[in-house]
mmCIF file of C-alpha atoms and ligand atoms in Angstrom:
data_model
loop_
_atom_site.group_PDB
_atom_site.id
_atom_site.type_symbol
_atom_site.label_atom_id
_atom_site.label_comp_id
_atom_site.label_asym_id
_atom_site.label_seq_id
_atom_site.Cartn_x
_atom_site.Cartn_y
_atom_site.Cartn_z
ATOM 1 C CA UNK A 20 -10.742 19.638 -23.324
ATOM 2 C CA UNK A 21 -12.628 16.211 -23.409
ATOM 3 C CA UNK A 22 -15.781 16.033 -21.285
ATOM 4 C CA UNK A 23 -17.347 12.770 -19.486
ATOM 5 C CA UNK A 24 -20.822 12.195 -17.799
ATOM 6 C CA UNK A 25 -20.901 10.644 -14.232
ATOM 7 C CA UNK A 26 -24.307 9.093 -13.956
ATOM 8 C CA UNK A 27 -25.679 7.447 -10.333
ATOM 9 C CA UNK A 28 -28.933 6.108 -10.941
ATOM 10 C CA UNK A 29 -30.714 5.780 -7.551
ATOM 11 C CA UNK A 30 -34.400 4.477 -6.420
ATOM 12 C CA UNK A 31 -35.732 8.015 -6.140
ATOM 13 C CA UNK A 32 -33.704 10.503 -8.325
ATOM 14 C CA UNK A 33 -30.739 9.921 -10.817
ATOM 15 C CA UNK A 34 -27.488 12.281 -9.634
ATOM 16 C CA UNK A 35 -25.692 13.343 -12.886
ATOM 17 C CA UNK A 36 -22.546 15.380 -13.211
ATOM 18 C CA UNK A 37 -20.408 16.686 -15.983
ATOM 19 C CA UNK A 38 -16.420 16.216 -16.105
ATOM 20 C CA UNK A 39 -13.764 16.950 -17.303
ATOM 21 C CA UNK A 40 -10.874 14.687 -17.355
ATOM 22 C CA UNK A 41 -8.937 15.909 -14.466
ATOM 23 C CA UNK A 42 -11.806 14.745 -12.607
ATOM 24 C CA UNK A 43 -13.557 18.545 -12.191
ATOM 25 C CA UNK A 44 -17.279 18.280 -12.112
ATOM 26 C CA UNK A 45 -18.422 21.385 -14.248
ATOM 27 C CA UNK A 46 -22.007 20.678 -13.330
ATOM 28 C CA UNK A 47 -24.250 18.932 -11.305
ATOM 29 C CA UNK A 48 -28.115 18.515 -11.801
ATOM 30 C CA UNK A 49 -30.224 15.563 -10.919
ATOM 31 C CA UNK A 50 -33.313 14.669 -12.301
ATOM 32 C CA UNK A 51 -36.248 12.239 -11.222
ATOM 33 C CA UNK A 52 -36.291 8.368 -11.213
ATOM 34 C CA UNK A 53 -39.979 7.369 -13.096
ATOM 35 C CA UNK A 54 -40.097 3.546 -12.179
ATOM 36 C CA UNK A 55 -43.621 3.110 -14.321
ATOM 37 C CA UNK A 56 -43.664 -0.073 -16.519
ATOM 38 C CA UNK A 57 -40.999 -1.904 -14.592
ATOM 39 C CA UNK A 58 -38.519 1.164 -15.009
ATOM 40 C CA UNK A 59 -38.800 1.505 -18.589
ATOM 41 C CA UNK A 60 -38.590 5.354 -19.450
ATOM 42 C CA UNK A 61 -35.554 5.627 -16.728
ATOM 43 C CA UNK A 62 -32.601 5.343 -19.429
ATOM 44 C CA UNK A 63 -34.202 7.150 -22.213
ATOM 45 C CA UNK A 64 -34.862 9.699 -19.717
ATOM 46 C CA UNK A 65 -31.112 9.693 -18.659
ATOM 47 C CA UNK A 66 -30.305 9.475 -22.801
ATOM 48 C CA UNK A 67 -32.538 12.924 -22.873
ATOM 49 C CA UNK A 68 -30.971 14.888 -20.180
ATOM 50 C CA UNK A 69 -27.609 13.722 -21.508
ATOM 51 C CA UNK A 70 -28.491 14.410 -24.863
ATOM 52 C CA UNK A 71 -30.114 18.194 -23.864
ATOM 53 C CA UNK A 72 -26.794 18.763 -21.533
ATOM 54 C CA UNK A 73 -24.769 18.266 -24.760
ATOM 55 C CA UNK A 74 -26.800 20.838 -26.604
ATOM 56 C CA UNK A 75 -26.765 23.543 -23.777
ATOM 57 C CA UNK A 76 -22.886 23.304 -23.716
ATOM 58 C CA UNK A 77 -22.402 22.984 -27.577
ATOM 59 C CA UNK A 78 -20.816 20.438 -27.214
ATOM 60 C CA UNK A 79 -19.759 17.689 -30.329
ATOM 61 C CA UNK A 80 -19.459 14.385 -30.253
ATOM 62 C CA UNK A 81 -15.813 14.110 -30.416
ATOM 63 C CA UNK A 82 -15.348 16.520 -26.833
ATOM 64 C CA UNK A 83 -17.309 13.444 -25.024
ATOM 65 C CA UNK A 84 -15.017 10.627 -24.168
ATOM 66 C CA UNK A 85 -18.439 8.737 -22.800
ATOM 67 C CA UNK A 86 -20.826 8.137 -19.955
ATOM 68 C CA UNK A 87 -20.222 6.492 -16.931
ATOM 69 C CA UNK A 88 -23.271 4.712 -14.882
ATOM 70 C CA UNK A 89 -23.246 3.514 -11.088
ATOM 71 C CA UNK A 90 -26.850 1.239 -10.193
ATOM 72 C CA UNK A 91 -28.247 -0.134 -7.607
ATOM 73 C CA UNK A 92 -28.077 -4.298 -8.685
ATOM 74 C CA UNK A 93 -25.416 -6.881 -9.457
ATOM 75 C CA UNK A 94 -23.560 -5.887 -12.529
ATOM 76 C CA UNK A 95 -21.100 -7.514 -14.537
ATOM 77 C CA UNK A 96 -17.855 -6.120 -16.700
ATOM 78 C CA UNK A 97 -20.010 -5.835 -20.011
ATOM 79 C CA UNK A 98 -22.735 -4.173 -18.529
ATOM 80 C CA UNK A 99 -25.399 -6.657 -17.999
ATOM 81 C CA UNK A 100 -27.275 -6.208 -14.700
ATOM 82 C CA UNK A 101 -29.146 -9.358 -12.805
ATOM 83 C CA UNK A 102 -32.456 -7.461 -11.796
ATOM 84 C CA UNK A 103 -33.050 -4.569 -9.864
ATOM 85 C CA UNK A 104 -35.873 -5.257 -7.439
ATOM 86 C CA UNK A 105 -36.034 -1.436 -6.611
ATOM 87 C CA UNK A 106 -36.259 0.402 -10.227
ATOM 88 C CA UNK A 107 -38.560 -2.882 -11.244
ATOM 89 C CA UNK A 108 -35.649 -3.703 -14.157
ATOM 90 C CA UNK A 109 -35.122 -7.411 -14.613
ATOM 91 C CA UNK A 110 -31.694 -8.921 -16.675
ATOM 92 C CA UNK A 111 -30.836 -6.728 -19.381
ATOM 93 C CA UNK A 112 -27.580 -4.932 -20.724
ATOM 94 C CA UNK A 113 -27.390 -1.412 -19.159
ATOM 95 C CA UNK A 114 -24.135 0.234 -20.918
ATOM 96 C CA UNK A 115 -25.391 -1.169 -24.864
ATOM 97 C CA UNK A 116 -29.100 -0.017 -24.166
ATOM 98 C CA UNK A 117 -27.642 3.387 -23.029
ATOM 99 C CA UNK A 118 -25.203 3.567 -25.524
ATOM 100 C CA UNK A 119 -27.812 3.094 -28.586
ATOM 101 C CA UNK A 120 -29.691 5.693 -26.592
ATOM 102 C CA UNK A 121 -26.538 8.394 -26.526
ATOM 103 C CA UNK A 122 -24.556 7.258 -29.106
ATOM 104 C CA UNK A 123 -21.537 7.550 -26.816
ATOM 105 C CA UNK A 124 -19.298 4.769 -25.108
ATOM 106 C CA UNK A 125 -20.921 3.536 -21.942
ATOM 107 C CA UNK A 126 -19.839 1.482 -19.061
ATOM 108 C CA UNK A 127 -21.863 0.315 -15.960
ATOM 109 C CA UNK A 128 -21.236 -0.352 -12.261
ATOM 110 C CA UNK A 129 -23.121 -1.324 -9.292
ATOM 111 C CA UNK A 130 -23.302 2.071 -6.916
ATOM 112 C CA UNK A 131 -21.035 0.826 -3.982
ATOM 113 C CA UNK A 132 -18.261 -0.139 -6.213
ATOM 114 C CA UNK A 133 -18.871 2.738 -8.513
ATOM 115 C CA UNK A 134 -18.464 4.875 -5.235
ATOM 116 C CA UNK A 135 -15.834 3.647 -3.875
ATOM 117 C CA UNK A 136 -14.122 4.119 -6.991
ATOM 118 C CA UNK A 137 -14.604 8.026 -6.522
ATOM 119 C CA UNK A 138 -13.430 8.115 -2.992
ATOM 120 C CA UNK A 139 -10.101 6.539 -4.621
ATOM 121 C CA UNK A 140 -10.200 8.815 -7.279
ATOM 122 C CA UNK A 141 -10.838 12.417 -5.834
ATOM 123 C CA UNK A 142 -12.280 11.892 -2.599
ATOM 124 C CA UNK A 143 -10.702 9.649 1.064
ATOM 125 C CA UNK A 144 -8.745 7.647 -1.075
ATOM 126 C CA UNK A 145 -6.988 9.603 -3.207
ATOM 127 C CA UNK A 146 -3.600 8.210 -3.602
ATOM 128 C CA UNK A 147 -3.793 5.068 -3.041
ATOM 129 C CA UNK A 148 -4.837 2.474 -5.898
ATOM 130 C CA UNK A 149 -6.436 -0.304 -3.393
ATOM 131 C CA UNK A 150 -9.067 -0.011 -1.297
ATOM 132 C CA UNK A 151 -12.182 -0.830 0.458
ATOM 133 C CA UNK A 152 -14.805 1.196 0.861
ATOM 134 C CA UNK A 153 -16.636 1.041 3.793
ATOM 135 C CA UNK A 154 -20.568 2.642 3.589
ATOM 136 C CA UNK A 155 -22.132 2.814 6.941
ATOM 137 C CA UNK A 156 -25.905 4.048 6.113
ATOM 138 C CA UNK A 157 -29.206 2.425 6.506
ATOM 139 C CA UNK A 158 -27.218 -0.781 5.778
ATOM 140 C CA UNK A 159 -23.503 -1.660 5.453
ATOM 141 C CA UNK A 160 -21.991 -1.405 1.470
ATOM 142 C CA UNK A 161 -18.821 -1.598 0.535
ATOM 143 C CA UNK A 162 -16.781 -1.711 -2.791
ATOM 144 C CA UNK A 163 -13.779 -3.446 -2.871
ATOM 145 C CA UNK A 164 -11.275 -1.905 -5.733
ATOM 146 C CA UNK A 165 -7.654 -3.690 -6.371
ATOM 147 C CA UNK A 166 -4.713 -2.142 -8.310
ATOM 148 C CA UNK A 167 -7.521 0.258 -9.464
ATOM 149 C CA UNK A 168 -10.256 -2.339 -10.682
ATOM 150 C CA UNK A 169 -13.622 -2.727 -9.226
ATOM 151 C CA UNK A 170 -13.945 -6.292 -7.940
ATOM 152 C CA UNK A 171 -17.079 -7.232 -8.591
ATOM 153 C CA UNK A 172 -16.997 -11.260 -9.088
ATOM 154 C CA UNK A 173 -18.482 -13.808 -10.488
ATOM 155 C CA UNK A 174 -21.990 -12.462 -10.421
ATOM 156 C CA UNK A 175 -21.335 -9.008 -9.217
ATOM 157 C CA UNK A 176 -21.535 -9.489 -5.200
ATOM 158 C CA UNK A 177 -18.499 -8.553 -4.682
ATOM 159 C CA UNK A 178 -18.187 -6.159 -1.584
ATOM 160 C CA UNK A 179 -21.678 -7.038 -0.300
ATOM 161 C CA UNK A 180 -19.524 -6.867 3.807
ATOM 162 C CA UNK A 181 -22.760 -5.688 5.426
ATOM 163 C CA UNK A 182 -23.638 -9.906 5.341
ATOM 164 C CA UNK A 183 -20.609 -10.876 6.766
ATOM 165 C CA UNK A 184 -21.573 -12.903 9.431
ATOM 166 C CA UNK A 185 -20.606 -11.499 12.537
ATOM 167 C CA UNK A 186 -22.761 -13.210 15.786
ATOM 168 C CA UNK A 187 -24.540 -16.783 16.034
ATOM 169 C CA UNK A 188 -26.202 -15.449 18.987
ATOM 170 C CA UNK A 189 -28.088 -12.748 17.207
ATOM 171 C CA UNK A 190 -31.847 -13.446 17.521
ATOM 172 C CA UNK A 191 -33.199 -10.798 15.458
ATOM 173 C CA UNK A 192 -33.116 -11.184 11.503
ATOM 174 C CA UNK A 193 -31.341 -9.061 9.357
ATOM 175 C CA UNK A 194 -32.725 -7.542 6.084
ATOM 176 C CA UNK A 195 -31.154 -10.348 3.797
ATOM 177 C CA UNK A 196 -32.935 -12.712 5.975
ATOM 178 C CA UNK A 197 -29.794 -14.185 7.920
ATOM 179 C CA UNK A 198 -28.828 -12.887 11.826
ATOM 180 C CA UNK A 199 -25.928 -12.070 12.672
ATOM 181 C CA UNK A 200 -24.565 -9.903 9.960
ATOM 182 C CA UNK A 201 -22.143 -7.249 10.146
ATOM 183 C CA UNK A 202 -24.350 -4.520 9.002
ATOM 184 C CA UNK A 203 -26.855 -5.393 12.049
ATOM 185 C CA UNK A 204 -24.350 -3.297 14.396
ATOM 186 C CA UNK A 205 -22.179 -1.483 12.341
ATOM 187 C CA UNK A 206 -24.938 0.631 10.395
ATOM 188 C CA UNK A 207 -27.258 3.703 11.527
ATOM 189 C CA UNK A 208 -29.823 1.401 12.571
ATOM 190 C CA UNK A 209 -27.214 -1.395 14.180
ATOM 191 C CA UNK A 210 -25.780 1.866 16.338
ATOM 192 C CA UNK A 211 -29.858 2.298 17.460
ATOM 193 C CA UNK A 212 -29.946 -1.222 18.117
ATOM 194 C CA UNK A 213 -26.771 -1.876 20.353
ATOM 195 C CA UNK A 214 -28.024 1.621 22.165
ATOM 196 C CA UNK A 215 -31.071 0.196 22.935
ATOM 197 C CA UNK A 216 -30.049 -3.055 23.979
ATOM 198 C CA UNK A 217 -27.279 -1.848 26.620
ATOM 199 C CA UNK A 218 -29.655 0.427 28.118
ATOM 200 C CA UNK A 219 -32.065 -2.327 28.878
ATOM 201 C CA UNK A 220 -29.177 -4.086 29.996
ATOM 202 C CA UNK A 221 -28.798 -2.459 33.649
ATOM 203 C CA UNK A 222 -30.085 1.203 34.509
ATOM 204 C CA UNK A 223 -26.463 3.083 34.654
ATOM 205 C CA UNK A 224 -26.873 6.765 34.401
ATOM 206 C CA UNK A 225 -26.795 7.845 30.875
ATOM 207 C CA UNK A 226 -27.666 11.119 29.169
ATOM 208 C CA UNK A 227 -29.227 9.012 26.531
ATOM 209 C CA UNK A 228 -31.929 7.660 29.020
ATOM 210 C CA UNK A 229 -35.231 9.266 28.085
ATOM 211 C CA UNK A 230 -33.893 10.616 24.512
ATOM 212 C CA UNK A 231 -34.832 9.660 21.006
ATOM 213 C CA UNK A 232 -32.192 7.414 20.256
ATOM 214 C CA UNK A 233 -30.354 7.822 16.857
ATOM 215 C CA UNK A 234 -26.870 7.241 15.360
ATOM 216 C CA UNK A 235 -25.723 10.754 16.005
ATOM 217 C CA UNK A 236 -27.526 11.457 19.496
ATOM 218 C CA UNK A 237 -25.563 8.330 20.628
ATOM 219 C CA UNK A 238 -22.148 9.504 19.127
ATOM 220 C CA UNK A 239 -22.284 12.952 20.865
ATOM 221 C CA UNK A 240 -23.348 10.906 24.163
ATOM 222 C CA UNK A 241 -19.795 9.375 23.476
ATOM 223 C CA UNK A 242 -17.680 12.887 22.936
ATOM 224 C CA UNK A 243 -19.349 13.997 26.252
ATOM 225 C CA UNK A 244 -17.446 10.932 27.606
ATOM 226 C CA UNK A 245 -21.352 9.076 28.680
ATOM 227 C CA UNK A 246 -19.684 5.555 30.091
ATOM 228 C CA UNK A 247 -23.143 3.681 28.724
ATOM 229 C CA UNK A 248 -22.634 5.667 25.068
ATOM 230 C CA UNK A 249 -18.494 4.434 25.115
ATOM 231 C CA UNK A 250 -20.313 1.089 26.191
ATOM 232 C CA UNK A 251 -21.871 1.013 22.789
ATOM 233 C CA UNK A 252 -19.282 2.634 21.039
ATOM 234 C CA UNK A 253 -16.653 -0.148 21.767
ATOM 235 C CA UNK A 254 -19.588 -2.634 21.171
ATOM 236 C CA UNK A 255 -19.600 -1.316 17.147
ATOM 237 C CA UNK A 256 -15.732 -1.092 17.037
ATOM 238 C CA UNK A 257 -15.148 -4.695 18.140
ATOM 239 C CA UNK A 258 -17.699 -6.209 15.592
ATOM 240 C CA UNK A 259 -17.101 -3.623 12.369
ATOM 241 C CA UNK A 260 -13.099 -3.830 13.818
ATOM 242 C CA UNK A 261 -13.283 -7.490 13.489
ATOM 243 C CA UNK A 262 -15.036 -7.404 10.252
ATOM 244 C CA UNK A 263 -12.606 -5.482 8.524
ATOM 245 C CA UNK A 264 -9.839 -7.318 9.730
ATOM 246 C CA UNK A 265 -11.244 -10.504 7.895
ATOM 247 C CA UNK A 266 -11.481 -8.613 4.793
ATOM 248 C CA UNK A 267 -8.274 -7.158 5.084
ATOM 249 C CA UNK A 268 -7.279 -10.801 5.223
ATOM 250 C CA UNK A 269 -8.620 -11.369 1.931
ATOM 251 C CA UNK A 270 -7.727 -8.430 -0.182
ATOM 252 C CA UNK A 271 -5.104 -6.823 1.982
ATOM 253 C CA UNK A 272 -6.044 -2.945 0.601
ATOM 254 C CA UNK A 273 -3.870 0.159 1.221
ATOM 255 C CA UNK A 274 -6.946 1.602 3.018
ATOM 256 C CA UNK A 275 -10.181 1.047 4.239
ATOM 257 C CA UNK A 276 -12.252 4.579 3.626
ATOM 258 C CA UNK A 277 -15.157 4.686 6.000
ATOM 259 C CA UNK A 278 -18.207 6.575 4.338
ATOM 260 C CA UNK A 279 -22.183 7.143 4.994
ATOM 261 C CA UNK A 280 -24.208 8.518 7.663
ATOM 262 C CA UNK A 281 -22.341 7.183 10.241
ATOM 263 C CA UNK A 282 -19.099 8.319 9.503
ATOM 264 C CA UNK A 283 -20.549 11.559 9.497
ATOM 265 C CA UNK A 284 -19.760 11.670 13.855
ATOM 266 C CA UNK A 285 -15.807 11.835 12.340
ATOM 267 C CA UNK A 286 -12.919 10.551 13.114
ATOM 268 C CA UNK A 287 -13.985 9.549 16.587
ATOM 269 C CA UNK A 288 -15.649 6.285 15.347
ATOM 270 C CA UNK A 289 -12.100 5.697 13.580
ATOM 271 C CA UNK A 290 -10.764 5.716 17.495
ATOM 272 C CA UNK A 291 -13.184 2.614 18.361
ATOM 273 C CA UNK A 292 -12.623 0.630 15.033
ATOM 274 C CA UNK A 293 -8.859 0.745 14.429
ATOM 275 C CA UNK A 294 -7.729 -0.941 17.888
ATOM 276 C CA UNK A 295 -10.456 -3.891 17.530
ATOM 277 C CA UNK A 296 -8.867 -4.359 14.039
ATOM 278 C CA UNK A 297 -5.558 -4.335 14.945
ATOM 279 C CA UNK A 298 -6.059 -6.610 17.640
ATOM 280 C CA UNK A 299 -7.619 -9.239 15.177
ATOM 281 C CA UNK A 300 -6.301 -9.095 11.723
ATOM 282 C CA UNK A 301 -3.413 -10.880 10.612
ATOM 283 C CA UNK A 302 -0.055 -9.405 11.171
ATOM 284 C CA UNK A 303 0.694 -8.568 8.389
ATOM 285 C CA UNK A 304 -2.477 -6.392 7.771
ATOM 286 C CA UNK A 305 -2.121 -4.506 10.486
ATOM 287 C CA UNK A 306 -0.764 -0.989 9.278
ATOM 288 C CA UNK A 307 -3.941 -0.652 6.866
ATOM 289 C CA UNK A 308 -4.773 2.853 6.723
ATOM 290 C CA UNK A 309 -8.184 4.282 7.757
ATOM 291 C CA UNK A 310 -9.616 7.301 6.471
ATOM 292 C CA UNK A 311 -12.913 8.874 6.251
ATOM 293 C CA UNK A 312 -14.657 9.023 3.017
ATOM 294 C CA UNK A 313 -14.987 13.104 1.816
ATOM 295 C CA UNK A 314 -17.853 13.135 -1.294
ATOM 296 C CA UNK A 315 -20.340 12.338 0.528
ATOM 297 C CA UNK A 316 -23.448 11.712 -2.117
ATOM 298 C CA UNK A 317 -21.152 12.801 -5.319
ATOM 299 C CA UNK A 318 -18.749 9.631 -5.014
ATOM 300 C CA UNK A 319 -21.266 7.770 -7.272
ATOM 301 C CA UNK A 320 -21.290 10.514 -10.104
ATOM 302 C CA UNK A 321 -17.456 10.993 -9.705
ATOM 303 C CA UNK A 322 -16.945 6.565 -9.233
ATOM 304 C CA UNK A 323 -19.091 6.536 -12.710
ATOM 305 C CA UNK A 324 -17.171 9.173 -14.386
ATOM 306 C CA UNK A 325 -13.751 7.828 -13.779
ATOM 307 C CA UNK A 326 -14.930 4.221 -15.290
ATOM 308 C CA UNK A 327 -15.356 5.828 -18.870
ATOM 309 C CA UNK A 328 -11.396 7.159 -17.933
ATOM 310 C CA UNK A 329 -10.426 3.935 -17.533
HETATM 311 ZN ZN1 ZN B 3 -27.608 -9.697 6.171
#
């Protein structure tokens, strides 16, 4: 049996899982994310756990086919990432620093990509070999992959949908600086937004009047049938609907597979997204699947392990 490491480095702890390569995680630990000295000690402290995990297991060199690594940054095919403002790391070449750490092979994603590579492999998408993953947190991700390769582009900002741009009449700026960007409605915080704005709109009855409004308050308002919460609800369909059907336009995937927080309500935001997207893709789009992403926060360390199989 041959063994990989599935690595997702995030801004406060760094998920890592062992594999083997029918895509089993044997393990799962995480450990913290020191960002001191512009993130210095965070790969040797990876190498170490790595290295320590290797030990425990007795395992030899030769039963470790390598060590795959999802981060949060732009990241090209060879490794090299273009900063990351959040773990203080500047340009450098994450897989060869990693690999002179480990001694194994390494290879290096950015975390939406490396997640939606996951979802494809053992998670929504399983079965299908393109998709787009669809991540609707605190912000919008996604991670487009095609005939089972991550496209990241020219400088790795590939699947960046949450700044599609969605509205010219938005007034309020989104967190790239732009308005009118997808990921202003169709995240956790763009659900709290439209909510708020359509009850300010008229005073309707709602059970959501006088409640602290939040993603999934507003999503049980709409399987109680509220009118002002299916107000909202069709507001987010026909903007992330619309959204998706211009990407579908562009890279015409199998599926789209609909992750994060949001997605967490179930298959009753599917309900509001898949008519608007219908309704506005090109024809011959239209019979994209939709499904609902199923790792939840292990698609990164399952994404990274599967691009050492590859
Ligand atoms: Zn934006």
């Amino acid at each position: 049996m041959k063994y990989i490491f599935g690595v997702d480095l995030g801004g406060t702890t760094v998920k890592m899982g062992l594999f083997n390569e029918s895509g089993e995680v044997l393990e799962k630990w995480e450990i913290k994310t020191v960002k001191d000295n512009n993130g210095s000690q965070i790969l040797p402290d990876i190498a170490a756990s790595i290295n320590k995990k290797v030990a425990e297991k007795n395992l030899i060199k030769e039963d470790v086919i390598g060590v795959g690594i999802g981060a949060p940054g732009p990241i090209d095919d060879d490794g090299n990432i273009y900063g990351a403002p959040n773990l203080g790391w500047g340009t450098f070449n994450v897989s060869k620093t990693l690999s002179d750490l480990t001694g194994f092979k390494v290879k290096t994603g950015n975390d939406a990509n490396v997640a939606a590579l996951g979802e494809m492999w053992m998670g929504g998408g399983k079965g299908y070999n393109s998709i787009v993953m669809v991540t609707l947190g605190t912000g919008v991700g996604g991670g487009v992959i095609i005939d089972g390769k991550i496209v990241a582009g020219a400088k790795g900002a590939g699947g960046e949908i949450g700044h599609i741009f969605m509205d010219e009449n938005e007034t309020e700026t989104c967190g790239c600086g732009k308005k009118g960007c997808l990921e202003q409605y169709g995240s956790a915080t763009g659900v709290v937004r439209l909510a708020k704005r359509r009850l300010e709109k008229d005073d309707k009855p709602s059970i959501l009047r006088n409640k602290d409004i939040n993603c999934k308050v507003v999503w049980d308002a709409v399987k109680e049938g509220d009118e002002v919460a299916i107000d909202i609800a069709n507001e987010f369909g026909k903007i992330l609907g619309r959204g998706l059907g211009i990407i579908a336009c562009v890279v015409n995937p199998q599926a789209f597979v609909i992750g994060g927080g949001v997605s967490k309500a179930g298959t009753i935001i599917l309900d509001y997204i898949v008519d608007n997207f219908k309704e506005t893709t090109f024809r011959g789009c239209k019979d994209t699947d939709f499904k609902l992403a199923t790792l939840g926060n292990d698609a990164g360390i399952y994404g990274a392990a599967k691009l050492v199989i590859d």
